[in-house]
Coordinates of C-alpha atoms in Angstrom, one line a residue:
M5 CA 51.9 37.5 -26.9
E6 CA 48.2 36.9 -26.5
D7 CA 46.3 36.2 -29.8
D8 CA 44.1 39.2 -30.6
S9 CA 41.5 36.9 -31.9
L10 CA 40.8 35.6 -28.4
R11 CA 39.6 39.1 -27.5
V12 CA 37.0 39.1 -30.3
P13 CA 33.5 38.0 -29.1
I14 CA 32.6 34.5 -30.1
L15 CA 29.6 35.5 -32.1
E16 CA 31.7 38.0 -34.1
R17 CA 34.4 35.4 -34.8
N18 CA 32.1 32.5 -35.7
G19 CA 29.2 34.4 -37.3
E20 CA 25.9 32.6 -37.6
E21 CA 27.5 29.3 -36.6
G22 CA 28.5 30.7 -33.2
R23 CA 25.1 32.4 -32.8
D24 CA 23.4 29.0 -33.4
S25 CA 25.7 27.3 -31.0
V26 CA 24.8 29.7 -28.2
I27 CA 21.1 29.4 -28.9
I28 CA 21.3 25.6 -28.8
F29 CA 23.3 25.7 -25.6
Q30 CA 20.8 28.0 -24.0
E31 CA 17.9 25.8 -25.1
E32 CA 19.6 22.7 -23.7
S33 CA 20.4 24.5 -20.4
Q34 CA 16.8 25.7 -20.2
A35 CA 15.5 22.2 -20.9
E36 CA 17.8 20.7 -18.2
G37 CA 16.6 23.4 -15.8
D38 CA 13.0 22.8 -16.7
L39 CA 13.5 19.0 -16.2
R40 CA 15.1 19.5 -12.8
K41 CA 12.2 21.9 -11.8
R42 CA 9.6 19.4 -13.0
I43 CA 11.3 16.6 -11.0
W44 CA 11.4 18.8 -7.9
V45 CA 7.8 19.8 -8.3
E46 CA 6.6 16.2 -8.9
S47 CA 8.7 14.9 -6.0
K48 CA 7.1 17.4 -3.6
K49 CA 3.7 16.3 -4.7
L50 CA 4.7 12.7 -4.3
W51 CA 6.2 13.1 -0.9
R52 CA 3.3 15.2 0.3
I53 CA 1.3 11.9 0.0
A54 CA 4.0 9.3 0.6
G55 CA 5.6 10.9 3.7
P56 CA 2.4 10.9 5.9
A57 CA 1.4 7.5 4.3
I58 CA 4.7 6.0 5.5
F59 CA 4.1 7.3 9.0
T60 CA 0.5 6.1 9.0
R61 CA 1.5 2.5 7.9
L62 CA 4.3 2.3 10.4
T63 CA 2.1 3.3 13.3
T64 CA -0.7 1.0 12.1
Y65 CA 1.8 -1.9 11.9
G66 CA 3.1 -0.8 15.3
T67 CA -0.4 -1.3 16.8
N68 CA -0.3 -5.0 16.0
L69 CA 3.3 -5.3 17.3
V70 CA 2.3 -3.7 20.6
T71 CA -0.6 -6.1 21.0
Q72 CA 1.7 -9.1 20.3
A73 CA 4.3 -7.8 22.7
F74 CA 1.8 -7.6 25.6
A75 CA 0.2 -11.0 24.6
G76 CA 3.7 -12.6 24.6
H77 CA 4.0 -11.9 28.3
L78 CA 0.7 -13.7 29.1
G79 CA 2.0 -17.1 27.8
D80 CA 2.9 -19.1 24.7
L81 CA -0.8 -20.2 24.2
E82 CA -2.0 -16.6 24.4
L83 CA 0.7 -15.4 22.0
A84 CA 0.0 -18.1 19.5
A85 CA -3.8 -17.4 19.7
I86 CA -3.5 -13.7 19.2
T87 CA -1.0 -14.2 16.3
I88 CA -3.2 -16.8 14.6
S89 CA -6.4 -14.8 15.0
T90 CA -4.8 -11.5 13.7
T91 CA -2.8 -13.1 11.0
V92 CA -5.2 -15.7 9.6
I93 CA -8.8 -14.6 10.4
V94 CA -8.4 -10.8 10.5
G95 CA -5.6 -10.9 7.9
L96 CA -7.7 -12.6 5.3
S97 CA -10.7 -10.4 5.8
F98 CA -8.6 -7.2 6.1
G99 CA -6.8 -8.1 2.8
L100 CA -10.1 -8.3 0.9
L101 CA -11.6 -5.1 2.5
L102 CA -8.4 -3.2 1.9
G103 CA -8.4 -4.2 -1.8
M104 CA -12.0 -3.4 -2.3
G105 CA -11.6 0.0 -0.5
S106 CA -8.7 0.8 -2.9
A107 CA -11.2 1.1 -5.7
L108 CA -12.0 4.5 -4.1
E109 CA -8.4 5.6 -5.0
T110 CA -9.2 5.2 -8.7
M111 CA -12.6 6.8 -8.5
C112 CA -12.0 9.6 -6.1
G113 CA -8.5 10.3 -7.6
Q114 CA -9.8 10.6 -11.1
A115 CA -12.9 12.6 -10.1
F116 CA -10.7 15.0 -8.1
G117 CA -8.5 15.5 -11.1
A118 CA -11.5 16.1 -13.2
R119 CA -12.8 18.6 -10.6
Q120 CA -16.0 16.6 -10.1
Y121 CA -15.6 17.4 -6.4
D122 CA -19.2 16.7 -5.3
M123 CA -18.9 13.1 -6.5
L124 CA -16.2 12.2 -4.0
G125 CA -18.6 12.3 -1.1
V126 CA -21.1 10.1 -3.1
Y127 CA -18.3 7.6 -4.0
L128 CA -17.3 7.4 -0.3
Q129 CA -20.8 6.6 0.7
R130 CA -21.1 3.9 -2.1
S131 CA -17.9 2.4 -0.8
W132 CA -19.3 2.2 2.7
I133 CA -22.4 0.5 1.4
V134 CA -20.4 -2.1 -0.6
L135 CA -17.8 -2.8 2.1
F136 CA -20.4 -3.1 4.9
I137 CA -22.3 -5.7 2.8
V138 CA -19.0 -7.6 2.2
A139 CA -18.1 -7.3 6.0
V140 CA -21.5 -9.0 6.8
I141 CA -20.8 -11.7 4.2
L142 CA -17.4 -12.4 5.8
L143 CA -18.9 -12.7 9.3
P144 CA -19.0 -16.6 9.2
M145 CA -15.2 -16.5 9.0
Y146 CA -15.2 -15.0 12.5
I147 CA -18.1 -16.9 13.9
F148 CA -16.8 -20.3 12.8
A149 CA -13.1 -19.5 13.3
T150 CA -12.4 -22.5 15.6
P151 CA -13.5 -25.2 13.2
I152 CA -11.8 -23.4 10.3
L153 CA -8.5 -23.3 12.1
I154 CA -8.8 -26.9 13.1
L155 CA -9.4 -27.7 9.5
L156 CA -6.2 -25.8 8.6
G157 CA -4.2 -28.0 11.0
Q158 CA -4.0 -25.9 14.1
T159 CA -4.2 -27.6 17.5
T160 CA -7.6 -27.7 19.3
E161 CA -6.4 -25.6 22.2
I162 CA -5.0 -22.8 20.0
S163 CA -8.0 -23.0 17.6
Q164 CA -10.5 -22.6 20.5
L165 CA -8.8 -19.6 22.0
S166 CA -8.3 -18.1 18.6
G167 CA -12.0 -18.6 17.8
T168 CA -13.0 -16.9 21.0
L169 CA -10.7 -13.9 20.1
A170 CA -12.1 -13.8 16.6
I171 CA -15.6 -13.2 18.0
W172 CA -14.3 -10.3 20.1
M173 CA -12.6 -8.9 17.0
I174 CA -15.8 -8.5 15.0
P175 CA -16.1 -4.8 15.9
Q176 CA -12.5 -4.3 14.5
H177 CA -13.7 -6.1 11.3
F178 CA -16.5 -3.5 10.8
G179 CA -14.2 -0.7 11.8
F180 CA -12.0 -1.6 8.7
A181 CA -15.1 -1.5 6.5
F182 CA -15.7 2.2 7.4
S183 CA -12.2 3.6 8.1
L184 CA -10.4 2.2 5.0
P185 CA -12.7 4.0 2.4
L186 CA -12.6 7.2 4.5
Q187 CA -8.8 7.2 4.5
R188 CA -8.7 6.8 0.7
Y189 CA -11.3 9.5 0.2
L190 CA -9.1 12.0 2.1
Q191 CA -5.9 10.7 0.5
S192 CA -7.2 11.4 -3.0
Q193 CA -7.6 15.1 -1.9
L194 CA -4.0 15.2 -0.6
K195 CA -5.3 15.4 3.0
N196 CA -2.8 12.9 4.3
S197 CA -1.4 14.8 7.3
V198 CA -4.7 14.5 9.3
I199 CA -4.6 10.7 8.7
A200 CA -1.0 10.5 9.9
W201 CA -1.7 12.6 13.0
L202 CA -4.7 10.5 14.0
S203 CA -2.7 7.3 13.4
G204 CA 0.1 8.5 15.7
V205 CA -2.4 9.5 18.4
T206 CA -4.2 6.1 18.1
L207 CA -0.9 4.3 18.6
L208 CA -0.2 6.2 21.8
I209 CA -3.7 5.6 23.1
H210 CA -3.4 1.9 22.1
I211 CA -0.1 1.5 24.1
F212 CA -1.8 3.1 27.2
L213 CA -5.0 1.0 26.9
S214 CA -3.0 -2.2 26.3
W215 CA -1.0 -1.6 29.5
L216 CA -4.2 -0.7 31.4
V217 CA -6.5 -3.4 30.2
I218 CA -4.1 -6.3 29.8
D219 CA -1.7 -5.7 32.6
K220 CA -3.5 -3.7 35.3
L221 CA -7.1 -4.9 34.9
G222 CA -5.9 -8.4 34.1
M223 CA -8.3 -9.0 31.1
G224 CA -5.7 -11.0 29.2
V225 CA -6.1 -11.7 25.5
I226 CA -9.8 -10.7 25.6
G227 CA -8.5 -7.3 26.7
A228 CA -6.0 -7.3 23.8
A229 CA -8.9 -8.0 21.4
I230 CA -10.9 -5.1 22.9
T231 CA -7.9 -2.7 22.5
L232 CA -7.6 -3.7 18.8
D233 CA -11.3 -2.9 18.4
I234 CA -10.9 0.5 19.9
A235 CA -7.7 1.1 17.7
S236 CA -9.7 0.4 14.5
W237 CA -12.6 2.8 15.4
L238 CA -10.6 5.7 16.8
P239 CA -9.1 6.8 13.4
F240 CA -12.6 6.6 11.8
I241 CA -14.2 8.7 14.4
G242 CA -11.5 11.4 14.2
L243 CA -11.5 11.4 10.4
F244 CA -15.3 11.4 10.2
L245 CA -15.5 14.4 12.6
Y246 CA -12.8 16.2 10.6
M247 CA -14.8 15.6 7.4
V248 CA -18.3 16.6 8.6
C249 CA -17.1 19.6 10.6
G250 CA -15.7 21.4 7.6
G251 CA -12.5 19.7 6.7
C252 CA -13.7 18.8 3.2
P253 CA -16.0 21.7 2.2
L254 CA -15.7 21.0 -1.6
T255 CA -16.2 17.2 -1.5
W256 CA -18.6 16.5 1.4
K257 CA -22.1 17.8 1.0
G258 CA -23.7 15.4 3.5
F259 CA -25.4 12.0 3.1
S260 CA -27.3 11.5 -0.1
V261 CA -29.6 8.9 -1.6
E262 CA -27.5 9.2 -4.8
A263 CA -25.0 6.8 -3.1
F264 CA -27.5 3.9 -3.7
S265 CA -27.6 4.6 -7.5
A266 CA -25.1 3.4 -10.1
L267 CA -23.7 0.8 -7.7
W268 CA -22.9 -1.9 -10.3
P269 CA -19.9 -0.2 -11.9
F270 CA -18.6 0.6 -8.4
I271 CA -19.1 -3.0 -7.3
K272 CA -17.3 -4.4 -10.3
L273 CA -14.2 -2.2 -9.8
S274 CA -14.3 -2.9 -6.0
I275 CA -14.3 -6.7 -6.6
A276 CA -11.4 -6.3 -9.2
S277 CA -9.4 -4.2 -6.7
G278 CA -10.1 -6.6 -3.9
V279 CA -9.0 -9.6 -5.9
M280 CA -5.9 -7.8 -7.1
L281 CA -4.6 -6.6 -3.7
C282 CA -5.7 -9.6 -1.6
L283 CA -3.8 -11.9 -3.9
E284 CA -0.7 -9.9 -3.2
I285 CA -1.3 -9.7 0.5
W286 CA -2.0 -13.4 0.8
Y287 CA 1.0 -14.5 -1.3
Y288 CA 3.7 -14.4 1.4
R289 CA 1.3 -15.9 3.9
V290 CA 1.4 -19.0 1.7
L291 CA 5.2 -19.0 2.2
I292 CA 4.7 -19.2 6.0
L293 CA 2.0 -21.9 5.5
L294 CA 4.3 -24.0 3.3
T295 CA 7.3 -23.6 5.6
G296 CA 5.3 -25.1 8.4
H297 CA 5.2 -28.4 6.5
L298 CA 9.0 -28.8 6.3
A299 CA 11.0 -31.3 8.3
D300 CA 12.8 -28.8 10.6
A301 CA 9.7 -26.5 10.7
E302 CA 10.5 -24.8 14.0
T303 CA 13.9 -23.4 13.0
A304 CA 12.6 -22.6 9.5
L305 CA 9.6 -20.7 10.8
D306 CA 11.6 -18.8 13.5
S307 CA 14.2 -17.6 11.0
L308 CA 11.6 -16.9 8.4
S309 CA 9.4 -14.9 10.9
I310 CA 12.4 -12.7 11.7
C311 CA 13.0 -11.9 8.0
M312 CA 9.2 -11.3 7.5
N313 CA 9.2 -8.9 10.4
I314 CA 12.1 -6.9 8.8
N315 CA 10.3 -7.1 5.4
G316 CA 7.0 -6.1 7.0
L317 CA 8.5 -2.9 8.4
E318 CA 10.4 -2.0 5.2
V319 CA 7.5 -2.7 2.9
M320 CA 5.5 0.1 4.5
I321 CA 7.6 2.5 2.5
P322 CA 6.8 1.1 -1.0
L323 CA 3.2 0.6 0.1
A324 CA 3.1 4.3 0.9
F325 CA 4.5 4.9 -2.6
L326 CA 1.8 2.6 -4.0
A327 CA -0.8 4.9 -2.4
A328 CA 1.0 8.1 -3.6
T329 CA 1.5 6.8 -7.1
G330 CA -2.2 5.8 -7.3
V331 CA -3.3 9.3 -6.3
R332 CA -0.9 11.1 -8.5
V333 CA -1.7 9.0 -11.6
A334 CA -5.5 9.2 -11.0
N335 CA -5.4 13.0 -10.4
E336 CA -3.4 13.6 -13.7
L337 CA -5.5 11.2 -15.7
G338 CA -8.7 12.7 -14.3
S339 CA -7.6 16.1 -15.4
G340 CA -6.8 14.8 -18.9
N341 CA -3.0 15.2 -18.5
G342 CA -1.6 11.9 -19.8
K343 CA 2.0 13.2 -20.0
G344 CA 1.7 14.4 -16.4
A345 CA 0.6 10.9 -15.3
K346 CA 3.6 9.3 -17.2
F347 CA 6.0 11.7 -15.6
A348 CA 4.5 10.9 -12.1
V349 CA 5.1 7.2 -12.7
I350 CA 8.7 7.8 -13.7
V351 CA 9.5 9.9 -10.7
S352 CA 7.7 7.6 -8.3
V353 CA 9.3 4.4 -9.6
T354 CA 12.8 6.0 -9.6
T355 CA 12.4 7.3 -6.0
S356 CA 11.1 4.1 -4.6
C357 CA 13.8 2.0 -6.4
A358 CA 16.5 4.3 -5.0
I359 CA 15.2 3.7 -1.5
G360 CA 15.0 0.0 -2.1
L361 CA 18.6 -0.1 -3.3
V362 CA 19.7 1.5 0.0
F363 CA 17.9 -1.2 2.1
W364 CA 19.2 -3.9 -0.2
V365 CA 22.7 -2.9 0.5
L366 CA 22.0 -2.5 4.3
I367 CA 20.6 -6.0 4.5
L368 CA 23.6 -7.5 2.7
I369 CA 26.0 -5.7 5.0
L370 CA 24.2 -6.5 8.2
R371 CA 23.1 -10.0 7.2
D372 CA 25.1 -11.7 10.1
D373 CA 23.9 -9.2 12.8
F374 CA 20.3 -8.0 12.5
A375 CA 18.8 -11.3 13.8
I376 CA 20.4 -10.5 17.2
I377 CA 17.6 -8.0 17.7
F378 CA 15.1 -10.8 17.8
T379 CA 17.0 -13.9 19.2
D380 CA 20.1 -15.1 21.0
S381 CA 20.0 -18.6 19.4
A382 CA 23.1 -19.2 17.3
V383 CA 21.2 -21.6 15.1
I384 CA 18.5 -19.1 14.3
I385 CA 21.0 -16.3 13.7
K386 CA 22.9 -18.5 11.2
A387 CA 19.7 -19.5 9.5
V388 CA 18.6 -15.9 9.2
S389 CA 22.1 -15.0 7.7
K390 CA 21.4 -17.5 4.9
L391 CA 17.9 -16.2 4.3
A392 CA 19.2 -12.6 4.2
Y393 CA 20.2 -12.8 0.6
L394 CA 16.6 -13.7 -0.3
L395 CA 15.3 -11.0 2.0
S396 CA 17.5 -8.4 0.3
F397 CA 16.2 -9.3 -3.2
T398 CA 12.6 -9.4 -1.9
I399 CA 13.0 -5.9 -0.6
L400 CA 14.5 -4.8 -3.9
L401 CA 11.6 -6.2 -5.9
N402 CA 9.2 -4.7 -3.4
S403 CA 10.6 -1.2 -4.1
V404 CA 9.2 -1.5 -7.7
Q405 CA 6.3 -3.9 -7.7
P406 CA 3.9 -2.1 -5.3
V407 CA 4.6 1.2 -7.2
L408 CA 3.5 -0.5 -10.4
S409 CA 0.4 -1.8 -8.6
G410 CA -0.2 1.9 -7.6
V411 CA -0.1 2.8 -11.3
A412 CA -2.7 0.1 -12.0
I413 CA -5.0 1.5 -9.2
G414 CA -4.6 5.0 -10.4
S415 CA -5.3 4.0 -14.0
G416 CA -8.2 1.6 -13.3
W417 CA -6.4 -1.6 -14.5
Q418 CA -7.4 -3.7 -11.5
S419 CA -9.1 -6.4 -13.4
I420 CA -6.1 -6.9 -15.8
V421 CA -3.6 -7.0 -12.9
A422 CA -5.8 -9.4 -11.0
Y423 CA -5.3 -12.0 -13.8
V424 CA -1.6 -11.1 -13.9
N425 CA -1.3 -11.8 -10.1
I426 CA -3.2 -15.1 -10.4
G427 CA -0.8 -16.3 -13.2
C428 CA 2.5 -15.0 -11.7
Y429 CA 1.9 -15.7 -8.1
Y430 CA -0.2 -18.9 -8.0
V431 CA 0.6 -20.6 -11.3
I432 CA 4.3 -19.8 -11.4
G433 CA 5.5 -18.7 -7.9
V434 CA 3.8 -21.1 -5.5
P435 CA 4.3 -24.3 -7.7
F436 CA 7.9 -23.3 -8.4
G437 CA 8.5 -22.7 -4.6
V438 CA 7.0 -26.1 -3.8
L439 CA 9.2 -27.7 -6.5
L440 CA 12.4 -26.2 -5.2
G441 CA 11.6 -26.4 -1.5
M442 CA 9.9 -29.8 -1.1
V443 CA 10.7 -31.8 -4.3
F444 CA 14.3 -30.8 -4.7
D445 CA 14.7 -30.4 -0.9
F446 CA 16.1 -26.9 -0.7
G447 CA 13.8 -26.2 2.3
V448 CA 12.6 -22.7 3.1
M449 CA 15.2 -21.1 0.8
G450 CA 13.8 -23.1 -2.1
I451 CA 10.2 -22.2 -1.3
W452 CA 11.1 -18.5 -0.9
A453 CA 13.3 -18.4 -4.0
G454 CA 10.5 -19.9 -6.1
M455 CA 8.0 -17.3 -4.8
I456 CA 10.5 -14.5 -5.5
C457 CA 10.5 -15.8 -9.1
G458 CA 6.8 -15.3 -9.2
T459 CA 7.1 -11.7 -7.9
A460 CA 9.9 -11.0 -10.4
V461 CA 7.7 -12.2 -13.3
Q462 CA 4.8 -10.1 -12.1
T463 CA 7.0 -7.1 -11.8
V464 CA 8.3 -7.5 -15.4
V465 CA 4.8 -8.0 -16.8
L466 CA 3.5 -4.8 -15.0
A467 CA 6.6 -2.9 -16.2
I468 CA 5.9 -3.9 -19.8
I469 CA 2.2 -2.9 -19.5
T470 CA 3.2 0.4 -18.0
Y471 CA 6.0 1.1 -20.6
R472 CA 3.7 0.3 -23.5
C473 CA 0.8 2.4 -22.1
D474 CA -0.6 5.1 -24.3
W475 CA -1.1 7.7 -21.6
E476 CA -3.1 10.2 -23.6
K477 CA -5.5 7.4 -24.5
E478 CA -5.7 6.5 -20.8
A479 CA -6.4 10.1 -19.9
A480 CA -9.3 10.1 -22.4
K481 CA -10.6 6.9 -20.9
A482 CA -10.4 8.4 -17.4
I483 CA -12.5 11.4 -18.4
D484 CA -15.1 9.1 -19.9
R485 CA -15.0 6.9 -16.8
V486 CA -15.7 9.8 -14.5
K487 CA -18.8 10.6 -16.6
V488 CA -20.0 7.0 -16.3
W489 CA -19.4 6.8 -12.6
A490 CA -21.2 10.1 -11.9
V491 CA -24.9 10.0 -11.1
A492 CA -27.3 10.9 -13.8
G493 CA -26.8 14.5 -14.8
T494 CA -24.3 17.1 -13.5
P495 CA -24.4 17.5 -9.8
K496 CA -26.3 20.7 -9.1
S497 CA -24.0 21.8 -6.4
G498 CA -20.9 20.9 -8.3
S499 CA -17.9 23.1 -7.9
T500 CA -15.4 23.9 -10.6
K501 CA -13.1 26.0 -8.5
A502 CA -9.8 24.2 -7.6
P503 CA -9.0 23.7 -3.9
A504 CA -6.7 26.3 -2.4
S505 CA -4.2 23.5 -1.7
L506 CA -3.8 23.0 -5.5
N507 CA -3.7 26.7 -6.6

């Protein structure tokens, strides 16, 4: 027979104890539900930035791949020249301009969160002024590219053609100085979709122009340089028209002389951002440079280049999360919400790390096969298979490290992280790589393993800094920082109404 007590309601049988248990259970369920909802809301905000950013970076990376593919059919000298000019000359200047332009992520992101909307347009113009000046200062790198490349050990023939191409790529150089700040200005307002669309259109136009100019018109590598110039200016023209034709009614009020005031704080943060990011961008270029001095350099470079191509494609994802994290952290800190910034960091790091784990597993599973896409050489395929273990751990570290750099950008820690990068990359990573690779004769695996150690140390240091951060204090600093960055007085046309996209 069924026990009658089982038919009595729990609260009646257990009195206050039962009532308390139900209340606690309900509170826990509500907390779990609230947490799931917060994660879902934050993930949507994150992917709203990261999704288009991934597409933008992949299409931009694809532009260079298309150029190299067309140049490869012209001859070995032409391929080597276009690779050297885009990797060394353009790569070095682009790294610095990209880093300095990233200062705008901190400034515009925090000002947007603080609803200082009018200041975003002023910050954009200040960034254009600073980056244009830097682009002019870097011009000798393009003008004297031939003697620079000869000094770096390149052959006279390759150096001369690369130097000629560098001159033709000067318009691309100035295109970066104007398009990179504009992209970050729009990105801080969550207007990423227009950047992605224009990047996709630019890639399609670039493919057509490369076929027309290089193949049909027979302009060779000079034609390739011209198509890269066009590809760098097309996104800027499209985004600029979008901005001035009403795409940013709250943040763009036209050109202003205020852009020339209060430049020094802007310059300091831009320099810190430039040093911070270009040290990261240049780091693995050192790996290629050191590998070229090994005994069996040809096999080592071929196998390493395949791994770097795979890494270059995959790293577009964490770099997109770098941008998304920087925007989310800056927006929350600018609005005075330290807890929101902390939660954005947790969601972003967890999401990017989960994606990195997937690619880590894929590389380990396919380590004996993925090189077939690039080569038929059994020797190279075997060498790539050995390097795949290092590639997988590089990808895993890259799923965390760029996101933490995004936290630094959003929080305005660029100067601190610049010192961290110098110590971890160039005091620990490079010397340790040289020690393992050349002194202990582990070759390219030793060099790469040593440099991975530098990245690992940097990741741990940034993780500790982020973990120990007092986010409420950072929010207060961000509010003060926005006031310092603003021009004297409150902008007369300032708006305090939130954009419709955020309501």
